[in-house]
Amino acid sequence: MAKKTVGQVLRDQRAKLDMTLNEAEDLTQIQKMYIVALEHDDYDALPGDFYVKAYLKQYAERLDLDYDQLVTAYERNEPIDVHETPDLTENYRFVKPSERLEADEDELGNKKWRYYLPIVLLGTVAALIIISISAAVILNKPKSSGISDHLYSLSTSSKSKSSVSSTEPSTSSSSSESKVPEAPKPEITVTGNGQALSATVKNVASPVKVSLSTVAGTEVWIGMTNSDLPGGQITLTEAAPTTATLTGNQTVLTLGKTTGLTVKIGDTPINLSSIAAPGSPATLTITVE
């Protein structure tokens, strides 16, 4: 038996149904920012108590949850007792492959050394034959002529000197003429106002990385699509910043709030000052061109 808040019950049920925030928004016709607020018990972000209960009822029915239990816990500001499935893997013991082999050998009996004697003898005879042939080749090798070797070394050294002298001017000229072009500078354009911003990214090296951090004493919930962020969502703290790699050309960041939040694309910070209500949920759409 575990105790969970109303928001934790909603969030766990949505995860159990393998439902994204966008799918929940389409199913319930509730704005995504209000769904995020409900799942994080941030009731101040909703218009009022009437809307909290109405959205809670609508969301609970779509997730197949007991609305009466949820609204009672909300009104009393109390946690909900939740039955969790026990981990059955604790009753199982993993048997190592080495232990299985030892058990098989005990059942079949240890093989005696005489079974391997023919193989050892054949290997020894083959090694002796190879050694004998190598020794015969070395002993019967004809002696080389010192004059011919001397002439060959002279001709080889003269050719190498001529080839080096012929290639030196071209190498120096090519190195002086070649220049490495400068890479274009990253361009990030931020547009929009209210609670929704858009950032257009150009000339940023692939894969594009987004860094998220917050100031001391502030926790911010982050939801992220088309990225390698585990589970697509995380709660940021000063001690636990995160960096995610984008996996598509367009990514939507759902921000629980923007107060004390820093968002960087690569090494470039994003200006979030256009957000009308920094303490309420907002969205940032990143498009990579």
PDB file of C-alpha atoms in Angstrom, residues 22-220:
ATOM      1  CA  ASN A  22      -0.757  15.246 -26.883  1.00  0.00           C
ATOM      2  CA  GLU A  23      -2.946  12.120 -26.929  1.00  0.00           C
ATOM      3  CA  ALA A  24      -4.427  13.055 -23.544  1.00  0.00           C
ATOM      4  CA  GLU A  25      -5.220  16.549 -24.843  1.00  0.00           C
ATOM      5  CA  ASP A  26      -7.004  15.111 -27.927  1.00  0.00           C
ATOM      6  CA  LEU A  27      -8.918  12.567 -25.806  1.00  0.00           C
ATOM      7  CA  THR A  28     -10.137  14.948 -23.088  1.00  0.00           C
ATOM      8  CA  GLN A  29     -10.274  18.265 -25.018  1.00  0.00           C
ATOM      9  CA  ILE A  30      -8.414  19.822 -22.057  1.00  0.00           C
ATOM     10  CA  GLN A  31      -5.501  22.119 -22.833  1.00  0.00           C
ATOM     11  CA  LYS A  32      -2.132  20.447 -22.344  1.00  0.00           C
ATOM     12  CA  MET A  33      -0.947  23.080 -19.850  1.00  0.00           C
ATOM     13  CA  TYR A  34      -3.935  22.352 -17.598  1.00  0.00           C
ATOM     14  CA  ILE A  35      -3.286  18.578 -17.832  1.00  0.00           C
ATOM     15  CA  VAL A  36       0.297  19.223 -16.723  1.00  0.00           C
ATOM     16  CA  ALA A  37      -0.977  21.377 -13.838  1.00  0.00           C
ATOM     17  CA  LEU A  38      -3.394  18.638 -12.681  1.00  0.00           C
ATOM     18  CA  GLU A  39      -0.699  15.945 -12.826  1.00  0.00           C
ATOM     19  CA  HIS A  40       1.621  18.088 -10.675  1.00  0.00           C
ATOM     20  CA  ASP A  41      -1.024  19.263  -8.181  1.00  0.00           C
ATOM     21  CA  ASP A  42      -0.481  22.877  -9.343  1.00  0.00           C
ATOM     22  CA  TYR A  43      -4.087  23.966  -8.910  1.00  0.00           C
ATOM     23  CA  ASP A  44      -3.132  27.666  -8.819  1.00  0.00           C
ATOM     24  CA  ALA A  45      -2.386  27.440 -12.555  1.00  0.00           C
ATOM     25  CA  LEU A  46      -6.092  26.655 -13.302  1.00  0.00           C
ATOM     26  CA  PRO A  47      -8.784  29.374 -13.543  1.00  0.00           C
ATOM     27  CA  GLY A  48     -10.600  28.352 -10.343  1.00  0.00           C
ATOM     28  CA  ASP A  49     -11.973  25.598  -8.118  1.00  0.00           C
ATOM     29  CA  PHE A  50     -14.921  24.950 -10.467  1.00  0.00           C
ATOM     30  CA  TYR A  51     -12.558  24.291 -13.383  1.00  0.00           C
ATOM     31  CA  VAL A  52     -10.323  22.085 -11.219  1.00  0.00           C
ATOM     32  CA  LYS A  53     -13.234  19.763 -10.370  1.00  0.00           C
ATOM     33  CA  ALA A  54     -14.622  19.845 -13.913  1.00  0.00           C
ATOM     34  CA  TYR A  55     -11.272  19.035 -15.530  1.00  0.00           C
ATOM     35  CA  LEU A  56     -10.571  16.443 -12.836  1.00  0.00           C
ATOM     36  CA  LYS A  57     -13.888  14.698 -13.542  1.00  0.00           C
ATOM     37  CA  GLN A  58     -13.341  14.756 -17.309  1.00  0.00           C
ATOM     38  CA  TYR A  59      -9.747  13.516 -17.034  1.00  0.00           C
ATOM     39  CA  ALA A  60     -10.595  10.781 -14.471  1.00  0.00           C
ATOM     40  CA  GLU A  61     -13.395   9.388 -16.668  1.00  0.00           C
ATOM     41  CA  ARG A  62     -11.084   9.203 -19.709  1.00  0.00           C
ATOM     42  CA  LEU A  63      -8.397   7.420 -17.647  1.00  0.00           C
ATOM     43  CA  ASP A  64     -10.959   5.026 -16.086  1.00  0.00           C
ATOM     44  CA  LEU A  65     -10.327   6.297 -12.535  1.00  0.00           C
ATOM     45  CA  ASP A  66     -12.691   6.816  -9.554  1.00  0.00           C
ATOM     46  CA  TYR A  67     -13.628  10.521  -9.733  1.00  0.00           C
ATOM     47  CA  ASP A  68     -15.302  10.561  -6.297  1.00  0.00           C
ATOM     48  CA  GLN A  69     -12.121   9.292  -4.645  1.00  0.00           C
ATOM     49  CA  LEU A  70      -9.989  11.853  -6.492  1.00  0.00           C
ATOM     50  CA  VAL A  71     -12.204  14.866  -5.769  1.00  0.00           C
ATOM     51  CA  THR A  72     -12.489  13.888  -2.094  1.00  0.00           C
ATOM     52  CA  ALA A  73      -8.700  13.726  -1.804  1.00  0.00           C
ATOM     53  CA  TYR A  74      -8.451  17.086  -3.596  1.00  0.00           C
ATOM     54  CA  GLU A  75     -10.977  18.806  -1.312  1.00  0.00           C
ATOM     55  CA  ARG A  76      -9.370  17.406   1.863  1.00  0.00           C
ATOM     56  CA  ASN A  77      -5.810  17.887   0.519  1.00  0.00           C
ATOM     57  CA  GLU A  78      -5.019  14.300   1.508  1.00  0.00           C
ATOM     58  CA  PRO A  79      -3.075  11.519  -0.271  1.00  0.00           C
ATOM     59  CA  ILE A  80      -4.751   8.443  -1.777  1.00  0.00           C
ATOM     60  CA  ASP A  81      -3.984   4.848  -0.738  1.00  0.00           C
ATOM     61  CA  VAL A  82      -2.891   2.953  -3.858  1.00  0.00           C
ATOM     62  CA  HIS A  83      -2.348  -0.790  -4.173  1.00  0.00           C
ATOM     63  CA  GLU A  84       0.920  -1.508  -6.003  1.00  0.00           C
ATOM     64  CA  THR A  85       1.718  -4.841  -7.671  1.00  0.00           C
ATOM     65  CA  PRO A  86       4.530  -6.658  -5.797  1.00  0.00           C
ATOM     66  CA  ASP A  87       7.765  -7.396  -7.660  1.00  0.00           C
ATOM     67  CA  LEU A  88       7.616 -11.164  -8.318  1.00  0.00           C
ATOM     68  CA  THR A  89      11.205 -11.245  -9.579  1.00  0.00           C
ATOM     69  CA  GLU A  90      12.426 -11.179  -5.959  1.00  0.00           C
ATOM     70  CA  ASN A  91      11.404 -14.871  -5.621  1.00  0.00           C
ATOM     71  CA  TYR A  92      13.603 -15.985  -8.508  1.00  0.00           C
ATOM     72  CA  ARG A  93      17.317 -16.715  -8.408  1.00  0.00           C
ATOM     73  CA  PHE A  94      19.496 -16.187 -11.474  1.00  0.00           C
ATOM     74  CA  VAL A  95      21.708 -19.196 -12.260  1.00  0.00           C
ATOM     75  CA  LYS A  96      25.041 -18.264 -13.841  1.00  0.00           C
ATOM     76  CA  PRO A  97      26.056 -20.097 -17.066  1.00  0.00           C
ATOM     77  CA  SER A  98      29.196 -21.362 -15.283  1.00  0.00           C
ATOM     78  CA  GLU A  99      27.054 -22.988 -12.579  1.00  0.00           C
ATOM     79  CA  ARG A 100      24.900 -24.652 -15.239  1.00  0.00           C
ATOM     80  CA  LEU A 101      28.021 -26.070 -16.959  1.00  0.00           C
ATOM     81  CA  GLU A 102      29.335 -27.401 -13.657  1.00  0.00           C
ATOM     82  CA  ALA A 103      25.995 -29.078 -12.981  1.00  0.00           C
ATOM     83  CA  ASP A 104      25.992 -30.679 -16.456  1.00  0.00           C
ATOM     84  CA  GLU A 105      29.515 -31.972 -15.942  1.00  0.00           C
ATOM     85  CA  ASP A 106      28.540 -33.485 -12.595  1.00  0.00           C
ATOM     86  CA  GLU A 107      25.637 -35.313 -14.231  1.00  0.00           C
ATOM     87  CA  LEU A 108      27.563 -36.622 -17.250  1.00  0.00           C
ATOM     88  CA  GLY A 109      30.808 -37.333 -15.365  1.00  0.00           C
ATOM     89  CA  ASN A 110      34.262 -35.853 -15.906  1.00  0.00           C
ATOM     90  CA  LYS A 111      36.021 -36.865 -19.109  1.00  0.00           C
ATOM     91  CA  LYS A 112      39.254 -38.768 -18.582  1.00  0.00           C
ATOM     92  CA  TRP A 113      42.561 -37.527 -19.972  1.00  0.00           C
ATOM     93  CA  ARG A 114      43.088 -40.580 -22.246  1.00  0.00           C
ATOM     94  CA  TYR A 115      40.296 -39.384 -24.541  1.00  0.00           C
ATOM     95  CA  TYR A 116      42.418 -36.329 -25.417  1.00  0.00           C
ATOM     96  CA  LEU A 117      45.719 -38.231 -25.862  1.00  0.00           C
ATOM     97  CA  PRO A 118      45.311 -38.878 -29.650  1.00  0.00           C
ATOM     98  CA  ILE A 119      44.623 -35.200 -30.282  1.00  0.00           C
ATOM     99  CA  VAL A 120      47.716 -34.157 -28.302  1.00  0.00           C
ATOM    100  CA  LEU A 121      49.914 -36.637 -30.197  1.00  0.00           C
ATOM    101  CA  LEU A 122      48.658 -35.508 -33.610  1.00  0.00           C
ATOM    102  CA  GLY A 123      49.269 -31.847 -32.680  1.00  0.00           C
ATOM    103  CA  THR A 124      52.836 -32.645 -31.538  1.00  0.00           C
ATOM    104  CA  VAL A 125      53.654 -34.558 -34.768  1.00  0.00           C
ATOM    105  CA  ALA A 126      52.284 -31.717 -36.932  1.00  0.00           C
ATOM    106  CA  ALA A 127      54.395 -29.155 -35.029  1.00  0.00           C
ATOM    107  CA  LEU A 128      57.558 -31.273 -35.497  1.00  0.00           C
ATOM    108  CA  ILE A 129      56.909 -31.568 -39.250  1.00  0.00           C
ATOM    109  CA  ILE A 130      56.499 -27.805 -39.618  1.00  0.00           C
ATOM    110  CA  ILE A 131      59.723 -27.152 -37.650  1.00  0.00           C
ATOM    111  CA  SER A 132      61.654 -29.647 -39.812  1.00  0.00           C
ATOM    112  CA  ILE A 133      60.480 -28.108 -43.089  1.00  0.00           C
ATOM    113  CA  SER A 134      61.326 -24.573 -41.880  1.00  0.00           C
ATOM    114  CA  ALA A 135      64.840 -25.656 -40.858  1.00  0.00           C
ATOM    115  CA  ALA A 136      65.472 -27.336 -44.235  1.00  0.00           C
ATOM    116  CA  VAL A 137      64.420 -24.225 -46.144  1.00  0.00           C
ATOM    117  CA  ILE A 138      66.666 -21.961 -44.046  1.00  0.00           C
ATOM    118  CA  LEU A 139      69.723 -24.255 -44.367  1.00  0.00           C
ATOM    119  CA  ASN A 140      69.363 -24.720 -48.162  1.00  0.00           C
ATOM    120  CA  LYS A 141      68.767 -21.029 -48.962  1.00  0.00           C
ATOM    121  CA  PRO A 142      71.394 -19.818 -51.560  1.00  0.00           C
ATOM    122  CA  LYS A 143      73.715 -17.011 -50.570  1.00  0.00           C
ATOM    123  CA  SER A 144      72.983 -13.676 -52.204  1.00  0.00           C
ATOM    124  CA  SER A 145      75.559 -11.777 -54.274  1.00  0.00           C
ATOM    125  CA  GLY A 146      77.020  -8.788 -52.449  1.00  0.00           C
ATOM    126  CA  ILE A 147      77.642  -6.869 -55.706  1.00  0.00           C
ATOM    127  CA  SER A 148      74.069  -7.162 -56.940  1.00  0.00           C
ATOM    128  CA  ASP A 149      72.677  -6.145 -53.555  1.00  0.00           C
ATOM    129  CA  HIS A 150      74.983  -3.121 -53.498  1.00  0.00           C
ATOM    130  CA  LEU A 151      73.954  -2.038 -57.008  1.00  0.00           C
ATOM    131  CA  TYR A 152      70.267  -2.501 -56.169  1.00  0.00           C
ATOM    132  CA  SER A 153      70.567  -0.399 -53.020  1.00  0.00           C
ATOM    133  CA  LEU A 154      72.323   2.399 -54.934  1.00  0.00           C
ATOM    134  CA  SER A 155      69.670   2.504 -57.652  1.00  0.00           C
ATOM    135  CA  THR A 156      66.858   2.435 -55.085  1.00  0.00           C
ATOM    136  CA  SER A 157      68.345   5.292 -53.040  1.00  0.00           C
ATOM    137  CA  SER A 158      68.904   7.439 -56.137  1.00  0.00           C
ATOM    138  CA  LYS A 159      65.305   6.914 -57.267  1.00  0.00           C
ATOM    139  CA  SER A 160      63.944   7.814 -53.841  1.00  0.00           C
ATOM    140  CA  LYS A 161      66.012  11.025 -53.739  1.00  0.00           C
ATOM    141  CA  SER A 162      64.803  12.090 -57.183  1.00  0.00           C
ATOM    142  CA  SER A 163      61.166  11.370 -56.277  1.00  0.00           C
ATOM    143  CA  VAL A 164      61.446  13.395 -53.054  1.00  0.00           C
ATOM    144  CA  SER A 165      63.009  16.361 -54.832  1.00  0.00           C
ATOM    145  CA  SER A 166      60.329  16.308 -57.526  1.00  0.00           C
ATOM    146  CA  THR A 167      57.430  16.232 -55.067  1.00  0.00           C
ATOM    147  CA  GLU A 168      58.680  18.886 -52.614  1.00  0.00           C
ATOM    148  CA  PRO A 169      57.694  21.996 -54.685  1.00  0.00           C
ATOM    149  CA  SER A 170      54.200  20.706 -55.459  1.00  0.00           C
ATOM    150  CA  THR A 171      53.587  19.838 -51.797  1.00  0.00           C
ATOM    151  CA  SER A 172      54.661  23.255 -50.560  1.00  0.00           C
ATOM    152  CA  SER A 173      52.642  25.053 -53.218  1.00  0.00           C
ATOM    153  CA  SER A 174      49.488  23.008 -52.550  1.00  0.00           C
ATOM    154  CA  SER A 175      49.727  23.582 -48.791  1.00  0.00           C
ATOM    155  CA  SER A 176      50.076  27.336 -49.278  1.00  0.00           C
ATOM    156  CA  GLU A 177      47.112  27.531 -51.646  1.00  0.00           C
ATOM    157  CA  SER A 178      44.644  25.348 -49.635  1.00  0.00           C
ATOM    158  CA  LYS A 179      42.539  27.162 -47.070  1.00  0.00           C
ATOM    159  CA  VAL A 180      39.887  25.736 -44.737  1.00  0.00           C
ATOM    160  CA  PRO A 181      36.548  27.579 -45.150  1.00  0.00           C
ATOM    161  CA  GLU A 182      35.003  28.935 -41.994  1.00  0.00           C
ATOM    162  CA  ALA A 183      31.872  27.192 -40.729  1.00  0.00           C
ATOM    163  CA  PRO A 184      28.694  29.328 -40.735  1.00  0.00           C
ATOM    164  CA  LYS A 185      27.667  30.730 -37.346  1.00  0.00           C
ATOM    165  CA  PRO A 186      24.545  29.297 -35.639  1.00  0.00           C
ATOM    166  CA  GLU A 187      21.363  31.366 -36.041  1.00  0.00           C
ATOM    167  CA  ILE A 188      18.473  31.101 -33.532  1.00  0.00           C
ATOM    168  CA  THR A 189      15.348  33.249 -33.995  1.00  0.00           C
ATOM    169  CA  VAL A 190      12.717  33.391 -31.207  1.00  0.00           C
ATOM    170  CA  THR A 191       9.158  34.579 -31.956  1.00  0.00           C
ATOM    171  CA  GLY A 192       5.790  34.557 -30.181  1.00  0.00           C
ATOM    172  CA  ASN A 193       4.389  35.887 -26.919  1.00  0.00           C
ATOM    173  CA  GLY A 194       1.913  34.996 -24.188  1.00  0.00           C
ATOM    174  CA  GLN A 195       2.508  31.394 -23.086  1.00  0.00           C
ATOM    175  CA  ALA A 196       3.793  30.022 -26.431  1.00  0.00           C
ATOM    176  CA  LEU A 197       7.153  30.751 -28.086  1.00  0.00           C
ATOM    177  CA  SER A 198       8.785  29.388 -31.256  1.00  0.00           C
ATOM    178  CA  ALA A 199      12.539  29.080 -31.901  1.00  0.00           C
ATOM    179  CA  THR A 200      13.885  28.573 -35.452  1.00  0.00           C
ATOM    180  CA  VAL A 201      17.416  27.063 -35.525  1.00  0.00           C
ATOM    181  CA  LYS A 202      19.846  27.286 -38.462  1.00  0.00           C
ATOM    182  CA  ASN A 203      23.514  26.314 -38.978  1.00  0.00           C
ATOM    183  CA  VAL A 204      23.678  24.188 -35.809  1.00  0.00           C
ATOM    184  CA  ALA A 205      25.817  21.040 -35.880  1.00  0.00           C
ATOM    185  CA  SER A 206      23.867  17.762 -35.844  1.00  0.00           C
ATOM    186  CA  PRO A 207      22.778  16.218 -33.555  1.00  0.00           C
ATOM    187  CA  VAL A 208      21.203  19.295 -31.937  1.00  0.00           C
ATOM    188  CA  LYS A 209      21.429  19.298 -28.124  1.00  0.00           C
ATOM    189  CA  VAL A 210      19.156  21.226 -25.719  1.00  0.00           C
ATOM    190  CA  SER A 211      20.447  21.998 -22.201  1.00  0.00           C
ATOM    191  CA  LEU A 212      18.022  22.744 -19.342  1.00  0.00           C
ATOM    192  CA  SER A 213      18.913  24.055 -15.860  1.00  0.00           C
ATOM    193  CA  THR A 214      17.315  26.043 -13.042  1.00  0.00           C
ATOM    194  CA  VAL A 215      18.409  28.263 -10.175  1.00  0.00           C
ATOM    195  CA  ALA A 216      18.760  27.206  -6.552  1.00  0.00           C
ATOM    196  CA  GLY A 217      15.525  26.467  -4.686  1.00  0.00           C
ATOM    197  CA  THR A 218      13.435  26.084  -7.851  1.00  0.00           C
ATOM    198  CA  GLU A 219      11.890  22.913  -9.322  1.00  0.00           C
ATOM    199  CA  VAL A 220      10.486  22.947 -12.864  1.00  0.00           C
TER     200      VAL A 220
END
